[in-house]
Tab-separated table of C-alpha atoms in Angstrom:
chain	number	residue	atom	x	y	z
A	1	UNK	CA	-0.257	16.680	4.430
A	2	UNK	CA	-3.952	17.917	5.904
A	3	UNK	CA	-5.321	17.297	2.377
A	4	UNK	CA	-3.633	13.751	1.567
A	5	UNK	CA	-4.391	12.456	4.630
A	6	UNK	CA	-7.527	11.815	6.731
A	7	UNK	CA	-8.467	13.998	9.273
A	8	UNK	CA	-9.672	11.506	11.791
A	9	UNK	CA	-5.755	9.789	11.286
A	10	UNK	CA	-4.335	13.312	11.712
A	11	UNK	CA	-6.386	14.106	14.856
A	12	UNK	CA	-5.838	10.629	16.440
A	13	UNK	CA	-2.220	10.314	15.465
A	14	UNK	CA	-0.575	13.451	15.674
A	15	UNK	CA	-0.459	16.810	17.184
A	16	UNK	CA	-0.813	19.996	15.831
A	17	UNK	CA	2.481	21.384	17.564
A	18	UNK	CA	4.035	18.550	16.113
A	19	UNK	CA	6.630	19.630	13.525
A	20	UNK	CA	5.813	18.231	9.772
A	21	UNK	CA	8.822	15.882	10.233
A	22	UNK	CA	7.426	14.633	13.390
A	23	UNK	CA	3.894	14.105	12.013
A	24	UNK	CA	5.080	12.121	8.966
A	25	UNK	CA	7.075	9.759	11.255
A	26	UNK	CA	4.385	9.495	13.403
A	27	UNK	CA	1.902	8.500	10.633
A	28	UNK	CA	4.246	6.294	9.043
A	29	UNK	CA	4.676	4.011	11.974
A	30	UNK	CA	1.093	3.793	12.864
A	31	UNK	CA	-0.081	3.576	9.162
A	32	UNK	CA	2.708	1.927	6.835
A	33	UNK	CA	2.107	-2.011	6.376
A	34	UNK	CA	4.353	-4.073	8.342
A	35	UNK	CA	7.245	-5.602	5.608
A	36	UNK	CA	5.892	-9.145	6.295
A	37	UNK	CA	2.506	-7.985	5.613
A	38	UNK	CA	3.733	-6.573	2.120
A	39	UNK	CA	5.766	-9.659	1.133
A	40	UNK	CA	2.445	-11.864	1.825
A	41	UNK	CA	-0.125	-9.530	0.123
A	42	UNK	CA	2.841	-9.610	-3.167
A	43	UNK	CA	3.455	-13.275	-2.987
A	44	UNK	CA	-0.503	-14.137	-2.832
A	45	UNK	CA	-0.801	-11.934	-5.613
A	46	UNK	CA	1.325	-13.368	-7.850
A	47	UNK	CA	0.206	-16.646	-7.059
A	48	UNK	CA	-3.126	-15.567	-7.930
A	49	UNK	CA	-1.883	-14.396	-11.063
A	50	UNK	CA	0.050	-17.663	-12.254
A	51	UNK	CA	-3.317	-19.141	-12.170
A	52	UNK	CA	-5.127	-16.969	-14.745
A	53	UNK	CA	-8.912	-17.720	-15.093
A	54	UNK	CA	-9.664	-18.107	-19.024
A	55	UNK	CA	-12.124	-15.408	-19.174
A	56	UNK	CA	-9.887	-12.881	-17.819
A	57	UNK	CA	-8.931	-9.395	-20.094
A	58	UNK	CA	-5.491	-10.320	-21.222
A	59	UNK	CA	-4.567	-6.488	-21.131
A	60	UNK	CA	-6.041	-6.545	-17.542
A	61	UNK	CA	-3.791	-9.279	-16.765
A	62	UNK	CA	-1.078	-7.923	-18.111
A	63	UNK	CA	-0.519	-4.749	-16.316
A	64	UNK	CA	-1.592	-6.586	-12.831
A	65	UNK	CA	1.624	-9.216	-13.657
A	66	UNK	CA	3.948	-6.061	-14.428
A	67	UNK	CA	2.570	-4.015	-11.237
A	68	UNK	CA	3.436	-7.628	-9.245
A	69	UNK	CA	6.920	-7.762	-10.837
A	70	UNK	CA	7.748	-4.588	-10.484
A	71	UNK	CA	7.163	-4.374	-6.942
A	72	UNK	CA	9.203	-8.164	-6.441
């Protein structure tokens, strides 16, 4: 965990005594997007996606509409 996650959110969020368990939890609730937020950020991207400028990389394109699905 200290080398995934940023030591200022480790310092700030947890304590050291703080089981792994404990710290995970703790860094999850303080950290993880809200599910609301995550619907919205999905939903604008696919919108954004439906409208695809003209000089846009196809392949680009592509693998953002399949990372979007995928995650619907």
């Amino acid at each position: 965990m200290e080398q995934t996650v940023a030591q200022k959110h480790l310092r700030q969020l947890t304590n050291k005594s703080d089981y792994t368990i404990e710290r995970y939890s703790k860094l999850k609730a303080k950290l993880e997007p809200k599910k609301e937020d995550q619907i919205s950020r999905i939903i604008a991207r696919y919108n954004r996606l439906l409208l695809k400028p003209a000089n846009q990389n196809v392949e680009m394109w592509l693998g953002e509409w399949e990372d979007v699905i995928s995650k619907c």
